[in-house]
PDB file of C-alpha atoms in Angstrom:
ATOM      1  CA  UNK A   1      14.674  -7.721  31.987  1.00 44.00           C
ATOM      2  CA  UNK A   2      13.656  -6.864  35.322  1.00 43.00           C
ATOM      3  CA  UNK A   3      10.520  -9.312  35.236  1.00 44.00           C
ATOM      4  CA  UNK A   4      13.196 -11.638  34.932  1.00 47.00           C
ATOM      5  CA  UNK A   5      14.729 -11.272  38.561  1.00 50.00           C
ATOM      6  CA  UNK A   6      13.451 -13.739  41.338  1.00 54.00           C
ATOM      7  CA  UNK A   7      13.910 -12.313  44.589  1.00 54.00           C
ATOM      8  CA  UNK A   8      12.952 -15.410  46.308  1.00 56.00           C
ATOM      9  CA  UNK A   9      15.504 -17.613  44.565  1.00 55.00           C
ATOM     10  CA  UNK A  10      18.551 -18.532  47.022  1.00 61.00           C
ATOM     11  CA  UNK A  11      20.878 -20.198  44.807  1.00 62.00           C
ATOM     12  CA  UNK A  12      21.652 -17.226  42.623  1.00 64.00           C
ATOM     13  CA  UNK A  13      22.104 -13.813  44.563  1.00 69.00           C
ATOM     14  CA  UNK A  14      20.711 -10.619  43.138  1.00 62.00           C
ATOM     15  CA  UNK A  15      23.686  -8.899  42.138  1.00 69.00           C
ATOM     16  CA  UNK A  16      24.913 -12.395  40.001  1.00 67.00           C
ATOM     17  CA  UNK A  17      21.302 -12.118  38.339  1.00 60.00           C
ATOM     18  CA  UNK A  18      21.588  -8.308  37.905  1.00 65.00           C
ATOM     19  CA  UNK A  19      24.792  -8.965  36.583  1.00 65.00           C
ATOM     20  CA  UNK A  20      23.511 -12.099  33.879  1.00 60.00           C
ATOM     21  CA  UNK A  21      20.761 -10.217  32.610  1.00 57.00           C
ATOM     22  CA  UNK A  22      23.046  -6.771  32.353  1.00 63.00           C
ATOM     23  CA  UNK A  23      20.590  -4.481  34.640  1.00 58.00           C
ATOM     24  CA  UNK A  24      22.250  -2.522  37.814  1.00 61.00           C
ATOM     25  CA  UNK A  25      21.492  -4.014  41.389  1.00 55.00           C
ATOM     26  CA  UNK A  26      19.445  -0.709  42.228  1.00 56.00           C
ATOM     27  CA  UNK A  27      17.188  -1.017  39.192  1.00 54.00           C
ATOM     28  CA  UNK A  28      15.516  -4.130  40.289  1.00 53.00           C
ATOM     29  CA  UNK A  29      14.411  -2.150  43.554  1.00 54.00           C
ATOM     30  CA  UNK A  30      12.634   0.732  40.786  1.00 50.00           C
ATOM     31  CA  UNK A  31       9.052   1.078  41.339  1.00 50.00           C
ATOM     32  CA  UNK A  32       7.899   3.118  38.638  1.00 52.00           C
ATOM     33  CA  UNK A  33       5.331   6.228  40.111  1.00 57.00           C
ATOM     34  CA  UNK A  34       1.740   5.832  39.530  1.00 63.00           C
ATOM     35  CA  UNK A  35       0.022   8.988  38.799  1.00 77.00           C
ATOM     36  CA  UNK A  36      -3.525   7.608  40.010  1.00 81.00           C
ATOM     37  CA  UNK A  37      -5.617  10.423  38.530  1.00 88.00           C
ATOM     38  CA  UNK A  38      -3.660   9.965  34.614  1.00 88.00           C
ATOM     39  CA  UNK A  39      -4.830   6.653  35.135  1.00 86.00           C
ATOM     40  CA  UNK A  40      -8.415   7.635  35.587  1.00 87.00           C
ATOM     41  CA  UNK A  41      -8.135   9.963  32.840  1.00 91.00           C
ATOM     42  CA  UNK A  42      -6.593   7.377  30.488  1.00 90.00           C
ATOM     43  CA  UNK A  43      -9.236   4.990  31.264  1.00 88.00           C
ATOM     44  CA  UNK A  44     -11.906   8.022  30.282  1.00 91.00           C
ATOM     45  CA  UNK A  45     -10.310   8.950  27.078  1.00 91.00           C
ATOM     46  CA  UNK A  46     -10.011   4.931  25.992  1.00 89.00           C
ATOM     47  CA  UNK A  47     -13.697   4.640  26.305  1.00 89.00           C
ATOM     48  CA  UNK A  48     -14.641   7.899  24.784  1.00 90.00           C
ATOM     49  CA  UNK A  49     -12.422   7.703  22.046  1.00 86.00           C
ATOM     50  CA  UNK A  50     -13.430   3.966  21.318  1.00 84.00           C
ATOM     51  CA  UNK A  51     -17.140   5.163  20.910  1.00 83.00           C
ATOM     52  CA  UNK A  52     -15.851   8.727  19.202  1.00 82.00           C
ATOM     53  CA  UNK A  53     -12.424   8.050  17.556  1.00 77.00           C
ATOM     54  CA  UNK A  54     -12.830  10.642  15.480  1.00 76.00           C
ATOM     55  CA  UNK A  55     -12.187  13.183  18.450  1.00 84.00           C
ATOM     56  CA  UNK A  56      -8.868  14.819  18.642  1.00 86.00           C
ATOM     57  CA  UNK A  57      -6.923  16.458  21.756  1.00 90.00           C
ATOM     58  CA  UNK A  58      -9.051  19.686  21.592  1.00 91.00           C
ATOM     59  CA  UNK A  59     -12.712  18.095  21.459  1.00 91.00           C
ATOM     60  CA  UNK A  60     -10.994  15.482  23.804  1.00 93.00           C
ATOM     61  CA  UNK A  61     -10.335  18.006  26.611  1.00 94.00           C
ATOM     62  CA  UNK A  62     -14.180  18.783  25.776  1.00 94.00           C
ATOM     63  CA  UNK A  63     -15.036  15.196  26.237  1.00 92.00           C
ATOM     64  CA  UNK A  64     -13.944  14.674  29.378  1.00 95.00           C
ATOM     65  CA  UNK A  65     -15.257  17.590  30.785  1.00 94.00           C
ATOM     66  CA  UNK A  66     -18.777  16.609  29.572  1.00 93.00           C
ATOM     67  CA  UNK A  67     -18.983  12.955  30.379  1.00 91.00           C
ATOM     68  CA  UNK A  68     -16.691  12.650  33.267  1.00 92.00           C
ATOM     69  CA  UNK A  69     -16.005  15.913  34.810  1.00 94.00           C
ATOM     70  CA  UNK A  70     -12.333  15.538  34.449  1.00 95.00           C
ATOM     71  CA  UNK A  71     -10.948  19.043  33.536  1.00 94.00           C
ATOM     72  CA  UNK A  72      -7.394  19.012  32.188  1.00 94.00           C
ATOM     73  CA  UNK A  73      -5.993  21.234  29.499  1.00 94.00           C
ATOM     74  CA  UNK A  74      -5.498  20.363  25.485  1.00 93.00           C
ATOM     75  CA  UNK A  75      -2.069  19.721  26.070  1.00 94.00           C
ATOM     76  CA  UNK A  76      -2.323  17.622  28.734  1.00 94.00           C
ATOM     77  CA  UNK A  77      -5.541  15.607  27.121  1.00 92.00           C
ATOM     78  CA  UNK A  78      -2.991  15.512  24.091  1.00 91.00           C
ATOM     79  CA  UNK A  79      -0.153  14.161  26.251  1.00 92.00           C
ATOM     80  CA  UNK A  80      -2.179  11.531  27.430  1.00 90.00           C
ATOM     81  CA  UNK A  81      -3.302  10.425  24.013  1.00 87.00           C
ATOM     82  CA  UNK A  82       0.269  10.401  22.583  1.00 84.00           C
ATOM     83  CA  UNK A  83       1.104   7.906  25.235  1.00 82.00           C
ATOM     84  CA  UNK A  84      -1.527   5.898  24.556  1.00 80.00           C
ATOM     85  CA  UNK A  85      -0.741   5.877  20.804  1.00 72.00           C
ATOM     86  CA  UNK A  86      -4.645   7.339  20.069  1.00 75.00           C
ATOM     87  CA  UNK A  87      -4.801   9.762  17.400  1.00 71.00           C
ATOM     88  CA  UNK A  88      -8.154  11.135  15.905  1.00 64.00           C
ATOM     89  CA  UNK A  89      -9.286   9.489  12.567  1.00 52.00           C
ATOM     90  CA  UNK A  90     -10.198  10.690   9.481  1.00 47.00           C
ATOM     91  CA  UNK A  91     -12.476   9.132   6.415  1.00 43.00           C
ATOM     92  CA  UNK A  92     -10.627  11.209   3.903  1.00 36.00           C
ATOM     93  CA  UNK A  93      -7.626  12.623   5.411  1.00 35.00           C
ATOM     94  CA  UNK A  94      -4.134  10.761   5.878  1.00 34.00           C
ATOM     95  CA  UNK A  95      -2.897  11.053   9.305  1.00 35.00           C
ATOM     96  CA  UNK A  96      -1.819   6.855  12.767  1.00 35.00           C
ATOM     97  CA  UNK A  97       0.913   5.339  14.830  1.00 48.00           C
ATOM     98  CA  UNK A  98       4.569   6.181  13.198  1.00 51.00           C
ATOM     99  CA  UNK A  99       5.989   3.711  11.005  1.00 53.00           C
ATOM    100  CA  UNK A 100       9.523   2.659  11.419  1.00 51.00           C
ATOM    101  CA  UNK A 101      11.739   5.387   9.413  1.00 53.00           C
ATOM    102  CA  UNK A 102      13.180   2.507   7.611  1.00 59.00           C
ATOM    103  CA  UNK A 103      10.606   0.237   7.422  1.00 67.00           C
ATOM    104  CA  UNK A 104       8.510   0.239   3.750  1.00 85.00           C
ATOM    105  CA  UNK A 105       5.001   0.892   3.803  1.00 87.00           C
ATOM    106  CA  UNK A 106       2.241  -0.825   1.131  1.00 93.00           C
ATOM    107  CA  UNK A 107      -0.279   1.133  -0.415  1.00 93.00           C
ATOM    108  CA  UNK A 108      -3.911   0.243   0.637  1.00 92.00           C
ATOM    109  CA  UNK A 109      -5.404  -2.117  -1.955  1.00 94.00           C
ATOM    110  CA  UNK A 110      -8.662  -2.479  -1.178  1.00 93.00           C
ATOM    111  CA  UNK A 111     -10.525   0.181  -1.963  1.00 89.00           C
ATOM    112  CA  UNK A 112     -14.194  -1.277  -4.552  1.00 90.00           C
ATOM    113  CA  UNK A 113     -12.697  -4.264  -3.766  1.00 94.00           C
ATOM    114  CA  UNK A 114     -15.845  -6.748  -3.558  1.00 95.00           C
ATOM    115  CA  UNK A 115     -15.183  -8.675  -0.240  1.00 95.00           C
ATOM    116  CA  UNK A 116     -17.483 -12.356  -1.165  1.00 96.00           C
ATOM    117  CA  UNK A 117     -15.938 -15.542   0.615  1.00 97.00           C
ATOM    118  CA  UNK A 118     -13.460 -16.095   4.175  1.00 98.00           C
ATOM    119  CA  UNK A 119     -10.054 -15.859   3.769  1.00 98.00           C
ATOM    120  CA  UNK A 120     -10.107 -13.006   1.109  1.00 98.00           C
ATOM    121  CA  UNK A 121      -8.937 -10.394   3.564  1.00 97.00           C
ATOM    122  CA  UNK A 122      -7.864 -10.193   6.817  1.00 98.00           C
ATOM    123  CA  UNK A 123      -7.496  -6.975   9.128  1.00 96.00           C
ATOM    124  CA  UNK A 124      -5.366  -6.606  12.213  1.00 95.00           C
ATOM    125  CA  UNK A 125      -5.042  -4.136  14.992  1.00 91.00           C
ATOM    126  CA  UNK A 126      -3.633  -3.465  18.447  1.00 91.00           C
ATOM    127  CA  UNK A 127      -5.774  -1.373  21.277  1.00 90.00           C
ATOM    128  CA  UNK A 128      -5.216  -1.233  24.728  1.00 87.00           C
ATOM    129  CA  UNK A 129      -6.704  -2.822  27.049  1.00 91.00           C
ATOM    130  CA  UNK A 130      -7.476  -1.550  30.665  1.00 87.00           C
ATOM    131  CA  UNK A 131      -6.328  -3.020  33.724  1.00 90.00           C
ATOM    132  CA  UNK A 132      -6.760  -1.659  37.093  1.00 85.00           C
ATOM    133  CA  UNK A 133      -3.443   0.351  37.452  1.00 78.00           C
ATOM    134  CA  UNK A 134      -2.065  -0.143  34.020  1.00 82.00           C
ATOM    135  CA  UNK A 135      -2.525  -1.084  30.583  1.00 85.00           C
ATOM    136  CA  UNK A 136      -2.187  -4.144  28.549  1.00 91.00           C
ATOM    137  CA  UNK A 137      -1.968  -4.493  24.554  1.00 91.00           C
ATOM    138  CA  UNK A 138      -4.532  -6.457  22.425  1.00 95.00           C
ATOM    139  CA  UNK A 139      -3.806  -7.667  18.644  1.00 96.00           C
ATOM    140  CA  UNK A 140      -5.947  -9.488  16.599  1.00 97.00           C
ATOM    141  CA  UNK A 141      -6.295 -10.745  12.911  1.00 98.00           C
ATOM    142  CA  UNK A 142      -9.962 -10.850  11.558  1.00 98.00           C
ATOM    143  CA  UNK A 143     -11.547 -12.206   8.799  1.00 98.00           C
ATOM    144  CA  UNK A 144     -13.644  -8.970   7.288  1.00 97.00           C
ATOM    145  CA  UNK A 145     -16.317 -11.693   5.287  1.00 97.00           C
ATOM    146  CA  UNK A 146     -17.046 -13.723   8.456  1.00 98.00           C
ATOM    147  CA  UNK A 147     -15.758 -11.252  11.364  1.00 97.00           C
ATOM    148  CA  UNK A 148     -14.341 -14.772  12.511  1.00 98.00           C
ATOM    149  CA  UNK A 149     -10.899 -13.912  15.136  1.00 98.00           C
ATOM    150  CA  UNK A 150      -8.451 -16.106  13.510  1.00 98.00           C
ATOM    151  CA  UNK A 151      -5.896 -15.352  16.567  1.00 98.00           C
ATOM    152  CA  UNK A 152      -5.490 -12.649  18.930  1.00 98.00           C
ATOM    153  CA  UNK A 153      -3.084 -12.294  21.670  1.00 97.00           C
ATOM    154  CA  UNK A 154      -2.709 -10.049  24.722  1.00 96.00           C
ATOM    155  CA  UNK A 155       0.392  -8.993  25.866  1.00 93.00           C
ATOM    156  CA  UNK A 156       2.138  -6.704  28.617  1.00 90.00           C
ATOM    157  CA  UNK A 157       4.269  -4.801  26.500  1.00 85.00           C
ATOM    158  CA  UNK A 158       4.384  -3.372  22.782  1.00 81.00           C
ATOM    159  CA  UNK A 159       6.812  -5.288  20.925  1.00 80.00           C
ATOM    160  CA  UNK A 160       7.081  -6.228  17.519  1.00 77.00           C
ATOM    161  CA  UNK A 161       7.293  -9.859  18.392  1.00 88.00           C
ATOM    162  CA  UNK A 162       3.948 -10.472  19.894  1.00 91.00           C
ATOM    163  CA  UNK A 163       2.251  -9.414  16.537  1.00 95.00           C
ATOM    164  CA  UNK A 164       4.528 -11.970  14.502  1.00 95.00           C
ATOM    165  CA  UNK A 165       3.740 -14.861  16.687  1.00 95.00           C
ATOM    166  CA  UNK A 166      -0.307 -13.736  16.244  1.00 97.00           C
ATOM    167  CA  UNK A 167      -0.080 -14.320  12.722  1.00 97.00           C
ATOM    168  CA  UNK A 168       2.380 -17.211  12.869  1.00 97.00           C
ATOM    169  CA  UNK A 169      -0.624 -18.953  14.831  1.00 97.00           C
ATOM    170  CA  UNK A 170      -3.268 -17.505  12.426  1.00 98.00           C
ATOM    171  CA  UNK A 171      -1.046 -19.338   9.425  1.00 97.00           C
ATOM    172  CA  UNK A 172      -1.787 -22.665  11.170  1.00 96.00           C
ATOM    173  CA  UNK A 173      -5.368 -22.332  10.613  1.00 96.00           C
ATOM    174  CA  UNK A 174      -5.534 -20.743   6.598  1.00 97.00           C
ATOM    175  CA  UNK A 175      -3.895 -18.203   5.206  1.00 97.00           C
ATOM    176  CA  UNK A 176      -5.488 -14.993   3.328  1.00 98.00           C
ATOM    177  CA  UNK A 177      -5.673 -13.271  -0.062  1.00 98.00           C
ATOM    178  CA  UNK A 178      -4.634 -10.159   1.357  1.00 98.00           C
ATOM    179  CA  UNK A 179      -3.619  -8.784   5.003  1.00 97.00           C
ATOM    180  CA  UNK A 180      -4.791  -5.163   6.155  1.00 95.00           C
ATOM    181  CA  UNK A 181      -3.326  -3.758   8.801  1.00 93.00           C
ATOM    182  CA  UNK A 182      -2.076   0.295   9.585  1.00 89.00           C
ATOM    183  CA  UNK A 183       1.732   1.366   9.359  1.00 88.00           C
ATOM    184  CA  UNK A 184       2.326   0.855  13.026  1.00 86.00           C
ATOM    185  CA  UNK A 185       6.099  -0.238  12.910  1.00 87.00           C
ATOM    186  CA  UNK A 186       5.200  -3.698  14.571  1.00 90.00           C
ATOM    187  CA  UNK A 187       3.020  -4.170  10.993  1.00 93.00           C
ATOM    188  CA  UNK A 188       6.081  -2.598   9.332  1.00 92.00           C
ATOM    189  CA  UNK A 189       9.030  -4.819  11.075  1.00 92.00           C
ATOM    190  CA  UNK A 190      11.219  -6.744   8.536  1.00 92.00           C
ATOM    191  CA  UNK A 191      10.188 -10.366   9.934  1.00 94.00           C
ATOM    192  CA  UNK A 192       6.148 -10.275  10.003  1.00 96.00           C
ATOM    193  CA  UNK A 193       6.725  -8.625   6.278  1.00 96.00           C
ATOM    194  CA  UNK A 194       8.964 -11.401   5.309  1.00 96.00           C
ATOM    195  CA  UNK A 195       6.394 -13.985   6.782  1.00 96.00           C
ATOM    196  CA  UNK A 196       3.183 -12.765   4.607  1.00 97.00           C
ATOM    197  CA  UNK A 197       5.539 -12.415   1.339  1.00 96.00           C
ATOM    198  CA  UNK A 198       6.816 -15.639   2.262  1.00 95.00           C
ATOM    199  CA  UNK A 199       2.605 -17.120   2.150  1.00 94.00           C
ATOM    200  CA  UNK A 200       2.931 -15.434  -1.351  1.00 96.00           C
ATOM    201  CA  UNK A 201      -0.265 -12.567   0.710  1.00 98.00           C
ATOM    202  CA  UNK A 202      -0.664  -9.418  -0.956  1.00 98.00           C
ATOM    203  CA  UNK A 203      -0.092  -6.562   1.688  1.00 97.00           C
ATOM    204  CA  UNK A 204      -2.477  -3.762   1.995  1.00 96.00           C
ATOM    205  CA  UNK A 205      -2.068  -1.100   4.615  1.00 92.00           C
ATOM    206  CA  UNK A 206      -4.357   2.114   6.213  1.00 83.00           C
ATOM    207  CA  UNK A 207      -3.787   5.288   4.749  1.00 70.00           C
ATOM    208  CA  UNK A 208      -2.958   7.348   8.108  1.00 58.00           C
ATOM    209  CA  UNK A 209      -5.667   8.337   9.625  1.00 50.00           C
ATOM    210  CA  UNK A 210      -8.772   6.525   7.579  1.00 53.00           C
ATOM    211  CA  UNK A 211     -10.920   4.545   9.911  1.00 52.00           C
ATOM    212  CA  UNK A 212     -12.699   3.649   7.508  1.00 56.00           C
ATOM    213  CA  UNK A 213      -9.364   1.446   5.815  1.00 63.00           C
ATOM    214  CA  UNK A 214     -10.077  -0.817   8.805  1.00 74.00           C
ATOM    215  CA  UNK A 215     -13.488  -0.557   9.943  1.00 83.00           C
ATOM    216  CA  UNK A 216     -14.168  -4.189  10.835  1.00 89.00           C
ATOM    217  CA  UNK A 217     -11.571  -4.300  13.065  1.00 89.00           C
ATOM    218  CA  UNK A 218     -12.371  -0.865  14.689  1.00 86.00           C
ATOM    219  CA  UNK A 219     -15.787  -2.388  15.156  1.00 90.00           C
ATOM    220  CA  UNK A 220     -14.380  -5.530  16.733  1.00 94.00           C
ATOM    221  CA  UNK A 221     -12.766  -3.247  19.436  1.00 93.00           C
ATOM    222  CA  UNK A 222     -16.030  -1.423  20.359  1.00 91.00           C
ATOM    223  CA  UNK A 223     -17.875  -4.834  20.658  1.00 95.00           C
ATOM    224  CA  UNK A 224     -14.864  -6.524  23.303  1.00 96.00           C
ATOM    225  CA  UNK A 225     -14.320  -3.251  24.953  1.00 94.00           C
ATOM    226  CA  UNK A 226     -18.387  -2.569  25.833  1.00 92.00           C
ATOM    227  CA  UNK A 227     -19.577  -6.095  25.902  1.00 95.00           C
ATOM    228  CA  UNK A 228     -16.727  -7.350  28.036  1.00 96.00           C
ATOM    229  CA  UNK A 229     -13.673  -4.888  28.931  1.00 94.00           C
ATOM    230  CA  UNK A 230     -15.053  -2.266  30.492  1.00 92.00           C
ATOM    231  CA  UNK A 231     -17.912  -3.830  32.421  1.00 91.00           C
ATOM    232  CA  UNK A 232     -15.200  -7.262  33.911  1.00 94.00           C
ATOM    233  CA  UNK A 233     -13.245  -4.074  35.200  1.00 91.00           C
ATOM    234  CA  UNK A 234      -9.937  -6.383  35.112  1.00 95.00           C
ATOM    235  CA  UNK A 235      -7.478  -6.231  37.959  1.00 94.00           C
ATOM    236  CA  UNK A 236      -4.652  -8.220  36.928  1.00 94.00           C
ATOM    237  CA  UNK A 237      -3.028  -9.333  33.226  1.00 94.00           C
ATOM    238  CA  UNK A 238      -4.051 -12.968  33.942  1.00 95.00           C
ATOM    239  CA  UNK A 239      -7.361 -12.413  35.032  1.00 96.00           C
ATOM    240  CA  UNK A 240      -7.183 -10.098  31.962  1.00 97.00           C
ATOM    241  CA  UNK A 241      -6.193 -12.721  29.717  1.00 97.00           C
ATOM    242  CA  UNK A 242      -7.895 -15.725  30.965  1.00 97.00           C
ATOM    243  CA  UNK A 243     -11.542 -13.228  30.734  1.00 97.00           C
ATOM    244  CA  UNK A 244     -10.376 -12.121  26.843  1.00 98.00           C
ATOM    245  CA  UNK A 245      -9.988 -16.275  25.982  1.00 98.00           C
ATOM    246  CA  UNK A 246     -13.656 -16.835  27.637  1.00 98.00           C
ATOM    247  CA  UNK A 247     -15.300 -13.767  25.498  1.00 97.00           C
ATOM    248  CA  UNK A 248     -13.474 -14.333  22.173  1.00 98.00           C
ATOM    249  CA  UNK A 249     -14.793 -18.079  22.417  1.00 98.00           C
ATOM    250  CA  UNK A 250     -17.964 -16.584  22.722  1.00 98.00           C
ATOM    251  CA  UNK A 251     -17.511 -14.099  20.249  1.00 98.00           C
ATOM    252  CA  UNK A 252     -16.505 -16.693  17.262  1.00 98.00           C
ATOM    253  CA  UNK A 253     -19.086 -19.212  18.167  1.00 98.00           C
ATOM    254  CA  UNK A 254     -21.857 -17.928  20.271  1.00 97.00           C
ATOM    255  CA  UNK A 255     -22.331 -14.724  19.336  1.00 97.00           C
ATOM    256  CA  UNK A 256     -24.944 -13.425  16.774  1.00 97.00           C
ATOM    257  CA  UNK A 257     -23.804 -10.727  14.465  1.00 94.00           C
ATOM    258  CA  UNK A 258     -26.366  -8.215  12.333  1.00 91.00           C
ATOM    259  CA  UNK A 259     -23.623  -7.646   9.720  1.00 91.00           C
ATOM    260  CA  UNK A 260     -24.486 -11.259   9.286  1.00 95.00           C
ATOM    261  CA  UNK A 261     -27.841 -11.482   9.305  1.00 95.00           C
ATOM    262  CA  UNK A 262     -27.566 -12.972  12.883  1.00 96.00           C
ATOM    263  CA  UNK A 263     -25.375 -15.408  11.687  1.00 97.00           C
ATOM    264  CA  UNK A 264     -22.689 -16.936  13.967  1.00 98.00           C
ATOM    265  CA  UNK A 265     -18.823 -16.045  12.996  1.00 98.00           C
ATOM    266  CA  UNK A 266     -17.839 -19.163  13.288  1.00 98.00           C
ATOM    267  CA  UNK A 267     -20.417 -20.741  10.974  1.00 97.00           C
ATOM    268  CA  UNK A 268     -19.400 -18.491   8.313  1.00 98.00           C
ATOM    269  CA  UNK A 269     -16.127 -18.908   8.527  1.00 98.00           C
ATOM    270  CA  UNK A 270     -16.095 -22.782   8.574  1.00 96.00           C
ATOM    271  CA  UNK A 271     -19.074 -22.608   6.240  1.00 91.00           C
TER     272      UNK A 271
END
């Protein structure tokens, strides 16, 4: 609610604003404290753990010390990883991000299924994404025959909301067999569950821990983050944003993919 307050705006003072939007005077004036070197370490442990996300706390702490000379203890690598929602992955032990306690969670159904034409299955994830003194949050639905982004949106804050509207988009374009995603409560929430049942999708969802329930998309986030996050270095959310709109354009339509056969998502997709 805070975003909400213009300091600049004459016509309404700050304490009638404060006072519409229900936040005390002396919270607009909060500037949250920046611990610069967390940052740094965040920003380590995001790019190791994208290339290794199998790593957890204790071979993190390791990690760090070997590729970046950062040397923090296992509690404070796991810390860091809890508030970044990272937790190591398993291929055959259950184990990610909390589910709602009274949300339902869907069994994963795709296991020998035979994956053969677009629109069969789509996968969805959120990762964070690095900006200079802070973090952002990426979703995005993908279509595991063509590894065509049907939608994808990048947002400041990790709400429930942002995820719906991604697939209420996606719907506008097609609509899939079944939807993959993990048991984060945002895939959980009442609403985006009502929305696939009401497209008649059946709903499929990680075992915790199993990166290999999802690997398309976990592949998806190693391309964006080493072909264009970490090298762009972003400093703000719109430069952020407007760089993310330029690469996944490129991604869908430009881009060559070996998985297939150097074909362009895009052209498989569409066919």
């Amino acid at each position: 609610k805070r975003m909400l307050i213009d300091k600049n705006y004459p016509a309404v003072s700050l304490t009638r604003q404060a006072k519409l939007l229900n936040v005390s005077r002396s919270s607009i004036y909060y500037q949250p404290v920046i611990n610069r070197q967390d940052i740094l370490t965040k920003e380590a442990i995001d790019r190791i753990y994208t290339a290794y996300p199998f790593l957890g706390s204790r071979k993190m702490k390791f990690a760090l010390r070997d590729y970046d000379r950062i040397f923090i203890g296992r509690d404070h690598a796991r810390r860091l990883m809890r508030e970044m929602g990272l937790e190591a992955i398993y291929p055959h032990r259950q184990n990610p991000s909390e589910p709602h306690p009274e949300h339902k969670i869907y069994p994963y159904l795709l296991a020998g299924l035979k994956i053969f034409k677009p629109n069969q299955v789509w996968g969805s994830d959120i990762t964070y994404i690095k900006i200079l003194n802070s973090w952002a949050y990426l979703v995005a639905i993908l279509d595991w025959f063509s590894r065509y982004v049907i939608a994808w949106t990048l947002a400041p804050t990790l709400e429930k909301e942002f995820v719906f509207q991604t697939y209420e988009r996606a719907f506008k374009t097609a609509a899939p067999e079944y939807s993959n995603s993990d048991q984060g409560s945002q895939y959980t929430a009442n609403e985006l569950i009502n929305l696939l049942e009401s497209e008649r999708i059946k709903i499929s969802m990680d075992g915790r821990g199993r990166c290999m329930d999802n690997i398309f998309t976990e592949r998806l986030w190693r391309t964006v983050k080493y072909e264009n996050v970490y090298p762009m270095k972003y400093e703000n959310f719109k430069e952020a944003e407007s760089g993310l709109k330029k690469y996944f354009n490129f991604y869908n339509h430009e881009r060559r993919h070996q998985g297939l056969n150097y074909k362009i998502p895009a052209e498989v997709y569409f066919g």
